[in-house]
């Protein structure tokens, strides 16, 4: 086994999380951009994009990243609830960052949407790894 293959195996979870994190960010930015073009207020566009990107993130994180073993309605419901609760907390963080950049500093909303996504991705990984999908590898 080559050194590269060993690194890919060792960091599989982080690599796949990064790939789906980028895709989740793209979902968020595309949805936000589409709603922006329809002249939605930036906070309403933000939360709509947040909801759809969280759904995408849950499905991909559950199956491919953390390989959740939760089975049964109540276990999956608990996991889904915890995932959305964690994402709500990081969504509030993202909203606050957007509010600071756009509402207070009066800067470009697209740039601040990218900035908040960076902070949110890091916080989401930590919460998913240590609280939501812990021990499910």
CSV table of N, CA and C in Angstrom, one decimal:
chain,number,residue,atom,x,y,z
A,1,UNK,N,0.8,-1.2,0.0
A,1,UNK,CA,0.0,0.0,0.0
A,1,UNK,C,0.9,1.2,0.0
A,2,UNK,N,0.6,2.2,-0.9
A,2,UNK,CA,1.4,3.4,-1.0
A,2,UNK,C,1.1,4.4,0.1
A,3,UNK,N,2.0,5.3,0.3
A,3,UNK,CA,1.8,6.3,1.3
A,3,UNK,C,0.5,7.1,1.1
A,4,UNK,N,0.2,7.4,-0.1
A,4,UNK,CA,-1.0,8.2,-0.5
A,4,UNK,C,-2.2,7.4,-0.1
A,5,UNK,N,-2.2,6.1,-0.4
A,5,UNK,CA,-3.4,5.3,-0.1
A,5,UNK,C,-3.6,5.2,1.4
A,6,UNK,N,-2.5,5.1,2.2
A,6,UNK,CA,-2.6,5.1,3.6
A,6,UNK,C,-3.2,6.4,4.2
A,7,UNK,N,-2.7,7.5,3.6
A,7,UNK,CA,-3.3,8.8,4.0
A,7,UNK,C,-4.8,8.9,3.7
A,8,UNK,N,-5.1,8.4,2.5
A,8,UNK,CA,-6.5,8.4,2.1
A,8,UNK,C,-7.4,7.6,3.0
A,9,UNK,N,-6.9,6.5,3.4
A,9,UNK,CA,-7.6,5.6,4.4
A,9,UNK,C,-7.7,6.3,5.7
A,10,UNK,N,-6.6,6.8,6.2
A,10,UNK,CA,-6.5,7.4,7.5
A,10,UNK,C,-7.4,8.6,7.6
A,11,UNK,N,-7.5,9.4,6.6
A,11,UNK,CA,-8.3,10.6,6.6
A,11,UNK,C,-9.6,10.6,5.8
A,12,UNK,N,-10.1,9.4,5.5
A,12,UNK,CA,-11.3,9.2,4.7
A,12,UNK,C,-12.4,10.0,5.2
A,13,UNK,N,-12.7,10.0,6.5
A,13,UNK,CA,-13.8,10.8,7.0
A,13,UNK,C,-13.7,12.3,6.7
A,14,UNK,N,-12.5,12.8,7.0
A,14,UNK,CA,-12.3,14.2,6.8
A,14,UNK,C,-12.4,14.6,5.3
A,15,UNK,N,-11.8,13.7,4.5
A,15,UNK,CA,-11.8,14.0,3.0
A,15,UNK,C,-13.3,14.0,2.5
A,16,UNK,N,-14.0,13.0,2.9
A,16,UNK,CA,-15.4,12.9,2.4
A,16,UNK,C,-16.2,14.0,3.0
A,17,UNK,N,-16.0,14.4,4.2
A,17,UNK,CA,-16.7,15.5,4.8
A,17,UNK,C,-16.4,16.8,4.1
A,18,UNK,N,-15.2,17.0,3.7
A,18,UNK,CA,-14.8,18.2,3.0
A,18,UNK,C,-15.5,18.2,1.6
A,19,UNK,N,-15.5,17.1,0.9
A,19,UNK,CA,-16.2,17.0,-0.4
A,19,UNK,C,-17.6,17.4,-0.2
A,20,UNK,N,-18.3,16.8,0.8
A,20,UNK,CA,-19.7,17.1,0.9
A,20,UNK,C,-20.0,18.4,1.6
A,21,UNK,N,-19.0,18.9,2.3
A,21,UNK,CA,-19.1,20.3,2.8
A,21,UNK,C,-19.0,21.3,1.7
A,22,UNK,N,-18.2,21.1,0.8
A,22,UNK,CA,-18.1,21.9,-0.4
A,22,UNK,C,-19.4,21.9,-1.2
A,23,UNK,N,-19.9,20.7,-1.4
A,23,UNK,CA,-21.2,20.5,-2.1
A,23,UNK,C,-22.3,21.2,-1.3
A,24,UNK,N,-22.3,21.0,0.0
A,24,UNK,CA,-23.4,21.7,0.8
A,24,UNK,C,-23.3,23.2,0.7
A,25,UNK,N,-22.0,23.7,0.7
A,25,UNK,CA,-21.8,25.1,0.5
A,25,UNK,C,-22.3,25.6,-0.8
A,26,UNK,N,-22.1,24.8,-1.9
A,26,UNK,CA,-22.6,25.1,-3.2
A,26,UNK,C,-24.1,25.1,-3.2
A,27,UNK,N,-24.7,24.1,-2.6
A,27,UNK,CA,-26.2,24.1,-2.5
A,27,UNK,C,-26.7,25.4,-1.8
A,28,UNK,N,-26.0,25.8,-0.7
A,28,UNK,CA,-26.4,27.0,0.0
A,28,UNK,C,-26.2,28.3,-0.9
A,29,UNK,N,-25.1,28.4,-1.5
A,29,UNK,CA,-24.8,29.5,-2.3
A,29,UNK,C,-25.7,29.6,-3.6
A,30,UNK,N,-26.0,28.5,-4.2
A,30,UNK,CA,-26.8,28.5,-5.4
A,30,UNK,C,-28.3,28.9,-5.0
A,31,UNK,N,-28.8,28.3,-3.9
A,31,UNK,CA,-30.1,28.6,-3.5
A,31,UNK,C,-30.2,30.1,-3.1
A,32,UNK,N,-29.2,30.5,-2.3
A,32,UNK,CA,-29.2,31.9,-1.9
A,32,UNK,C,-29.1,32.8,-3.1
A,33,UNK,N,-28.3,32.5,-4.1
A,33,UNK,CA,-28.1,33.3,-5.3
A,33,UNK,C,-29.4,33.4,-6.1
A,34,UNK,N,-30.1,32.2,-6.2
A,34,UNK,CA,-31.4,32.2,-6.9
A,34,UNK,C,-32.4,33.1,-6.2
A,35,UNK,N,-32.5,33.0,-4.9
A,35,UNK,CA,-33.5,33.8,-4.2
A,35,UNK,C,-33.1,35.3,-4.2
A,36,UNK,N,-31.8,35.5,-4.2
A,36,UNK,CA,-31.3,36.9,-4.2
A,36,UNK,C,-31.7,37.5,-5.6
A,37,UNK,N,-31.6,36.8,-6.7
A,37,UNK,CA,-32.0,37.2,-8.0
A,37,UNK,C,-33.5,37.5,-8.0
A,38,UNK,N,-34.3,36.8,-7.2
A,38,UNK,CA,-35.7,37.1,-7.1
A,38,UNK,C,-36.1,38.2,-6.1
A,39,UNK,N,-35.0,38.9,-5.6
A,39,UNK,CA,-35.2,40.0,-4.8
A,39,UNK,C,-35.7,39.7,-3.4
A,40,UNK,N,-35.4,38.5,-2.9
A,40,UNK,CA,-35.8,38.1,-1.5
A,40,UNK,C,-34.9,38.9,-0.6
A,41,UNK,N,-35.4,39.3,0.6
A,41,UNK,CA,-34.6,39.9,1.6
A,41,UNK,C,-33.4,38.9,2.0
A,42,UNK,N,-32.3,39.4,2.3
A,42,UNK,CA,-31.1,38.6,2.4
A,42,UNK,C,-31.3,37.6,3.6
A,43,UNK,N,-31.9,37.9,4.7
A,43,UNK,CA,-32.1,37.0,5.8
A,43,UNK,C,-33.1,35.9,5.4
A,44,UNK,N,-34.1,36.2,4.7
A,44,UNK,CA,-35.1,35.2,4.3
A,44,UNK,C,-34.4,34.2,3.3
A,45,UNK,N,-33.6,34.8,2.4
A,45,UNK,CA,-32.9,34.0,1.4
A,45,UNK,C,-31.9,33.1,2.1
A,46,UNK,N,-31.2,33.7,3.2
A,46,UNK,CA,-30.2,32.9,3.9
A,46,UNK,C,-30.9,31.7,4.6
A,47,UNK,N,-32.0,31.9,5.3
A,47,UNK,CA,-32.6,30.8,6.0
A,47,UNK,C,-33.3,29.8,5.1
A,48,UNK,N,-33.7,30.2,4.0
A,48,UNK,CA,-34.2,29.2,3.0
A,48,UNK,C,-33.1,28.3,2.5
A,49,UNK,N,-32.0,29.0,2.1
A,49,UNK,CA,-30.8,28.2,1.7
A,49,UNK,C,-30.3,27.3,2.8
A,50,UNK,N,-30.3,27.8,4.0
A,50,UNK,CA,-29.9,27.1,5.1
A,50,UNK,C,-30.7,25.8,5.3
A,51,UNK,N,-32.0,25.9,5.2
A,51,UNK,CA,-32.9,24.7,5.4
A,51,UNK,C,-32.6,23.6,4.4
A,52,UNK,N,-32.5,24.0,3.1
A,52,UNK,CA,-32.2,23.0,2.0
A,52,UNK,C,-30.8,22.5,2.1
A,53,UNK,N,-29.8,23.3,2.5
A,53,UNK,CA,-28.5,22.8,2.6
A,53,UNK,C,-28.3,21.9,3.8
A,54,UNK,N,-29.0,22.1,4.9
A,54,UNK,CA,-29.0,21.2,6.0
A,54,UNK,C,-29.6,19.9,5.7
A,55,UNK,N,-30.7,19.9,4.9
A,55,UNK,CA,-31.3,18.6,4.5
A,55,UNK,C,-30.2,17.8,3.7
A,56,UNK,N,-29.6,18.4,2.7
A,56,UNK,CA,-28.6,17.8,1.9
A,56,UNK,C,-27.4,17.3,2.8
A,57,UNK,N,-27.0,18.1,3.7
A,57,UNK,CA,-25.9,17.7,4.6
A,57,UNK,C,-26.2,16.5,5.5
A,58,UNK,N,-27.4,16.5,6.1
A,58,UNK,CA,-27.8,15.4,6.9
A,58,UNK,C,-27.8,14.1,6.1
A,59,UNK,N,-28.4,14.1,5.0
A,59,UNK,CA,-28.5,12.9,4.2
A,59,UNK,C,-27.1,12.4,3.8
A,60,UNK,N,-26.2,13.3,3.4
A,60,UNK,CA,-24.9,12.8,3.0
A,60,UNK,C,-24.0,12.5,4.2
A,61,UNK,N,-24.1,13.3,5.3
A,61,UNK,CA,-23.3,13.0,6.5
A,61,UNK,C,-23.7,11.7,7.1
A,62,UNK,N,-25.0,11.5,7.2
A,62,UNK,CA,-25.5,10.2,7.8
A,62,UNK,C,-25.0,9.0,7.1
A,63,UNK,N,-25.1,9.0,5.8
A,63,UNK,CA,-24.8,7.8,5.0
A,63,UNK,C,-23.3,7.7,4.7
A,64,UNK,N,-22.7,8.7,4.1
A,64,UNK,CA,-21.3,8.6,3.5
A,64,UNK,C,-20.2,9.0,4.5
A,65,UNK,N,-20.5,10.0,5.3
A,65,UNK,CA,-19.4,10.6,6.1
A,65,UNK,C,-19.2,9.8,7.4
A,66,UNK,N,-20.2,9.8,8.2
A,66,UNK,CA,-20.1,9.2,9.5
A,66,UNK,C,-20.7,7.8,9.6
A,67,UNK,N,-21.3,7.3,8.5
A,67,UNK,CA,-21.8,5.9,8.4
A,67,UNK,C,-22.7,5.6,9.6
A,68,UNK,N,-23.7,6.4,9.8
A,68,UNK,CA,-24.6,6.2,10.9
A,68,UNK,C,-25.2,4.8,11.0
A,69,UNK,N,-25.2,4.3,12.2
A,69,UNK,CA,-25.8,3.0,12.4
A,69,UNK,C,-27.2,3.1,13.1
A,70,UNK,N,-27.6,4.3,13.2
A,70,UNK,CA,-28.9,4.5,13.9
A,70,UNK,C,-30.0,3.8,13.0
A,71,UNK,N,-30.8,3.0,13.8
A,71,UNK,CA,-31.9,2.2,13.1
A,71,UNK,C,-33.2,2.4,13.9
A,72,UNK,N,-34.3,2.3,13.3
A,72,UNK,CA,-35.5,2.5,14.0
A,72,UNK,C,-36.0,3.9,14.0
A,73,UNK,N,-37.3,4.1,14.0
A,73,UNK,CA,-37.8,5.4,13.9
A,73,UNK,C,-37.3,6.4,14.9
A,74,UNK,N,-37.3,6.0,16.2
A,74,UNK,CA,-37.0,6.9,17.3
A,74,UNK,C,-35.5,7.2,17.2
A,75,UNK,N,-34.6,6.3,16.9
A,75,UNK,CA,-33.2,6.6,16.8
A,75,UNK,C,-32.9,7.5,15.7
A,76,UNK,N,-33.5,7.3,14.6
A,76,UNK,CA,-33.3,8.2,13.4
A,76,UNK,C,-33.9,9.6,13.7
A,77,UNK,N,-35.0,9.6,14.3
A,77,UNK,CA,-35.7,10.9,14.7
A,77,UNK,C,-34.8,11.7,15.6
A,78,UNK,N,-34.2,11.0,16.6
A,78,UNK,CA,-33.3,11.6,17.6
A,78,UNK,C,-32.1,12.2,16.9
A,79,UNK,N,-31.5,11.4,16.0
A,79,UNK,CA,-30.3,11.8,15.3
A,79,UNK,C,-30.6,13.0,14.4
A,80,UNK,N,-31.8,12.9,13.7
A,80,UNK,CA,-32.2,14.0,12.8
A,80,UNK,C,-32.4,15.3,13.6
A,81,UNK,N,-33.1,15.2,14.7
A,81,UNK,CA,-33.4,16.3,15.6
A,81,UNK,C,-32.1,16.9,16.1
A,82,UNK,N,-31.1,16.1,16.6
A,82,UNK,CA,-29.9,16.6,17.0
A,82,UNK,C,-29.1,17.3,15.9
A,83,UNK,N,-29.1,16.7,14.7
A,83,UNK,CA,-28.4,17.3,13.6
A,83,UNK,C,-29.0,18.7,13.3
A,84,UNK,N,-30.3,18.8,13.2
A,84,UNK,CA,-31.0,20.1,12.9
A,84,UNK,C,-30.7,21.1,14.0
A,85,UNK,N,-30.7,20.6,15.3
A,85,UNK,CA,-30.5,21.5,16.4
A,85,UNK,C,-29.1,22.1,16.3
A,86,UNK,N,-28.1,21.2,16.1
A,86,UNK,CA,-26.7,21.7,15.9
A,86,UNK,C,-26.6,22.6,14.7
A,87,UNK,N,-27.3,22.3,13.6
A,87,UNK,CA,-27.2,23.2,12.5
A,87,UNK,C,-28.0,24.5,12.7
A,88,UNK,N,-29.0,24.4,13.6
A,88,UNK,CA,-29.7,25.7,13.9
A,88,UNK,C,-28.7,26.6,14.7
A,89,UNK,N,-27.9,26.0,15.6
A,89,UNK,CA,-27.0,26.8,16.3
A,89,UNK,C,-25.9,27.4,15.4
A,90,UNK,N,-25.4,26.6,14.5
A,90,UNK,CA,-24.4,27.2,13.5
A,90,UNK,C,-25.1,28.1,12.5
A,91,UNK,N,-26.4,27.8,12.2
A,91,UNK,CA,-27.1,28.7,11.4
A,91,UNK,C,-27.3,30.1,12.0
A,92,UNK,N,-27.5,30.1,13.3
A,92,UNK,CA,-27.6,31.4,14.0
A,92,UNK,C,-26.2,32.1,13.9
A,93,UNK,N,-25.1,31.3,14.1
A,93,UNK,CA,-23.8,31.9,13.9
A,93,UNK,C,-23.6,32.5,12.5
A,94,UNK,N,-24.0,31.8,11.5
A,94,UNK,CA,-23.9,32.3,10.1
A,94,UNK,C,-24.8,33.5,9.9
A,95,UNK,N,-26.0,33.5,10.5
A,95,UNK,CA,-26.9,34.6,10.4
A,95,UNK,C,-26.3,35.9,11.0
A,96,UNK,N,-25.6,35.7,12.2
A,96,UNK,CA,-25.0,36.8,12.9
A,96,UNK,C,-23.8,37.3,12.1
A,97,UNK,N,-23.1,36.4,11.5
A,97,UNK,CA,-21.9,36.9,10.6
A,97,UNK,C,-22.5,37.6,9.4
A,98,UNK,N,-23.6,37.2,8.8
A,98,UNK,CA,-24.2,37.9,7.7
A,98,UNK,C,-24.7,39.2,8.2
A,99,UNK,N,-25.3,39.3,9.3
A,99,UNK,CA,-25.8,40.5,9.9
A,99,UNK,C,-24.7,41.5,10.1
A,100,UNK,N,-23.6,41.0,10.6
A,100,UNK,CA,-22.5,41.9,10.8
A,100,UNK,C,-21.9,42.5,9.5
A,101,UNK,N,-21.7,41.6,8.6
A,101,UNK,CA,-21.0,42.0,7.3
A,101,UNK,C,-21.9,42.8,6.4
A,102,UNK,N,-23.2,42.4,6.3
A,102,UNK,CA,-24.1,43.1,5.4
A,102,UNK,C,-24.9,44.2,6.2
A,103,UNK,N,-25.5,43.9,7.3
A,103,UNK,CA,-26.3,44.8,8.0
A,103,UNK,C,-25.5,45.9,8.7
A,104,UNK,N,-24.4,45.6,9.3
A,104,UNK,CA,-23.6,46.6,10.1
A,104,UNK,C,-22.5,47.3,9.2
A,105,UNK,N,-21.7,46.4,8.6
A,105,UNK,CA,-20.6,46.9,7.8
A,105,UNK,C,-21.0,47.4,6.4
A,106,UNK,N,-22.2,47.0,5.9
A,106,UNK,CA,-22.8,47.3,4.6
A,106,UNK,C,-21.9,46.9,3.5
A,107,UNK,N,-21.4,45.6,3.6
A,107,UNK,CA,-20.5,45.1,2.6
A,107,UNK,C,-21.3,44.0,1.7
A,108,UNK,N,-20.6,43.5,0.7
A,108,UNK,CA,-21.2,42.6,-0.2
A,108,UNK,C,-21.8,41.3,0.4
A,109,UNK,N,-23.0,41.0,0.2
A,109,UNK,CA,-23.7,39.9,0.9
A,109,UNK,C,-23.1,38.5,0.3
A,110,UNK,N,-22.7,38.4,-0.9
A,110,UNK,CA,-22.1,37.2,-1.4
A,110,UNK,C,-20.8,36.9,-0.7
A,111,UNK,N,-20.0,37.9,-0.6
A,111,UNK,CA,-18.7,37.7,0.1
A,111,UNK,C,-18.9,37.2,1.5
A,112,UNK,N,-19.8,37.9,2.2
A,112,UNK,CA,-20.1,37.5,3.6
A,112,UNK,C,-20.8,36.1,3.7
A,113,UNK,N,-21.5,35.7,2.7
A,113,UNK,CA,-22.1,34.4,2.7
A,113,UNK,C,-21.0,33.3,2.6
A,114,UNK,N,-20.0,33.6,1.8
A,114,UNK,CA,-18.9,32.7,1.7
A,114,UNK,C,-18.1,32.6,3.1
A,115,UNK,N,-17.9,33.8,3.7
A,115,UNK,CA,-17.2,33.9,4.9
A,115,UNK,C,-17.9,33.1,6.0
A,116,UNK,N,-19.2,33.3,6.1
A,116,UNK,CA,-20.0,32.6,7.2
A,116,UNK,C,-20.0,31.1,6.9
A,117,UNK,N,-20.0,30.7,5.7
A,117,UNK,CA,-20.0,29.2,5.3
A,117,UNK,C,-18.7,28.6,5.8
A,118,UNK,N,-17.6,29.2,5.8
A,118,UNK,CA,-16.3,28.7,6.3
A,118,UNK,C,-16.4,28.4,7.8
A,119,UNK,N,-16.9,29.4,8.5
A,119,UNK,CA,-17.0,29.2,10.0
A,119,UNK,C,-18.0,28.1,10.3
A,120,UNK,N,-19.1,28.0,9.6
A,120,UNK,CA,-20.2,27.1,9.8
A,120,UNK,C,-19.7,25.7,9.5
A,121,UNK,N,-19.0,25.5,8.4
A,121,UNK,CA,-18.5,24.1,8.0
A,121,UNK,C,-17.6,23.5,9.2
A,122,UNK,N,-16.7,24.3,9.7
A,122,UNK,CA,-15.8,23.9,10.7
A,122,UNK,C,-16.6,23.5,12.0
A,123,UNK,N,-17.5,24.4,12.4
A,123,UNK,CA,-18.4,24.1,13.6
A,123,UNK,C,-19.2,22.9,13.4
A,124,UNK,N,-19.8,22.7,12.2
A,124,UNK,CA,-20.7,21.6,11.9
A,124,UNK,C,-19.9,20.3,12.0
A,125,UNK,N,-18.7,20.2,11.5
A,125,UNK,CA,-17.9,19.0,11.6
A,125,UNK,C,-17.7,18.6,13.0
A,126,UNK,N,-17.3,19.6,13.8
A,126,UNK,CA,-17.0,19.3,15.2
A,126,UNK,C,-18.2,18.8,15.9
A,127,UNK,N,-19.4,19.4,15.7
A,127,UNK,CA,-20.6,19.0,16.4
A,127,UNK,C,-21.1,17.6,15.9
A,128,UNK,N,-20.9,17.3,14.6
A,128,UNK,CA,-21.3,16.0,14.0
A,128,UNK,C,-20.4,14.9,14.6
A,129,UNK,N,-19.1,15.2,14.5
A,129,UNK,CA,-18.1,14.2,15.0
A,129,UNK,C,-18.3,13.8,16.4
A,130,UNK,N,-18.4,14.8,17.3
A,130,UNK,CA,-18.3,14.6,18.7
A,130,UNK,C,-19.7,14.5,19.4
A,131,UNK,N,-20.8,14.9,18.8
A,131,UNK,CA,-22.1,14.8,19.5
A,131,UNK,C,-23.1,14.1,18.7
A,132,UNK,N,-23.2,14.2,17.4
A,132,UNK,CA,-24.4,13.7,16.7
A,132,UNK,C,-24.1,12.2,16.3
A,133,UNK,N,-23.0,12.0,15.6
A,133,UNK,CA,-22.7,10.7,15.0
A,133,UNK,C,-21.5,10.0,15.8
A,134,UNK,N,-21.3,10.4,17.0
A,134,UNK,CA,-20.1,9.9,17.7
A,134,UNK,C,-20.2,8.3,17.8
A,135,UNK,N,-19.1,7.7,17.7
A,135,UNK,CA,-18.9,6.3,17.8
A,135,UNK,C,-19.7,5.5,16.8
A,136,UNK,N,-20.0,6.1,15.6
A,136,UNK,CA,-20.8,5.4,14.6
A,136,UNK,C,-19.9,5.0,13.4
A,137,UNK,N,-18.6,4.8,13.6
A,137,UNK,CA,-17.8,4.4,12.4
A,137,UNK,C,-17.7,2.9,12.3
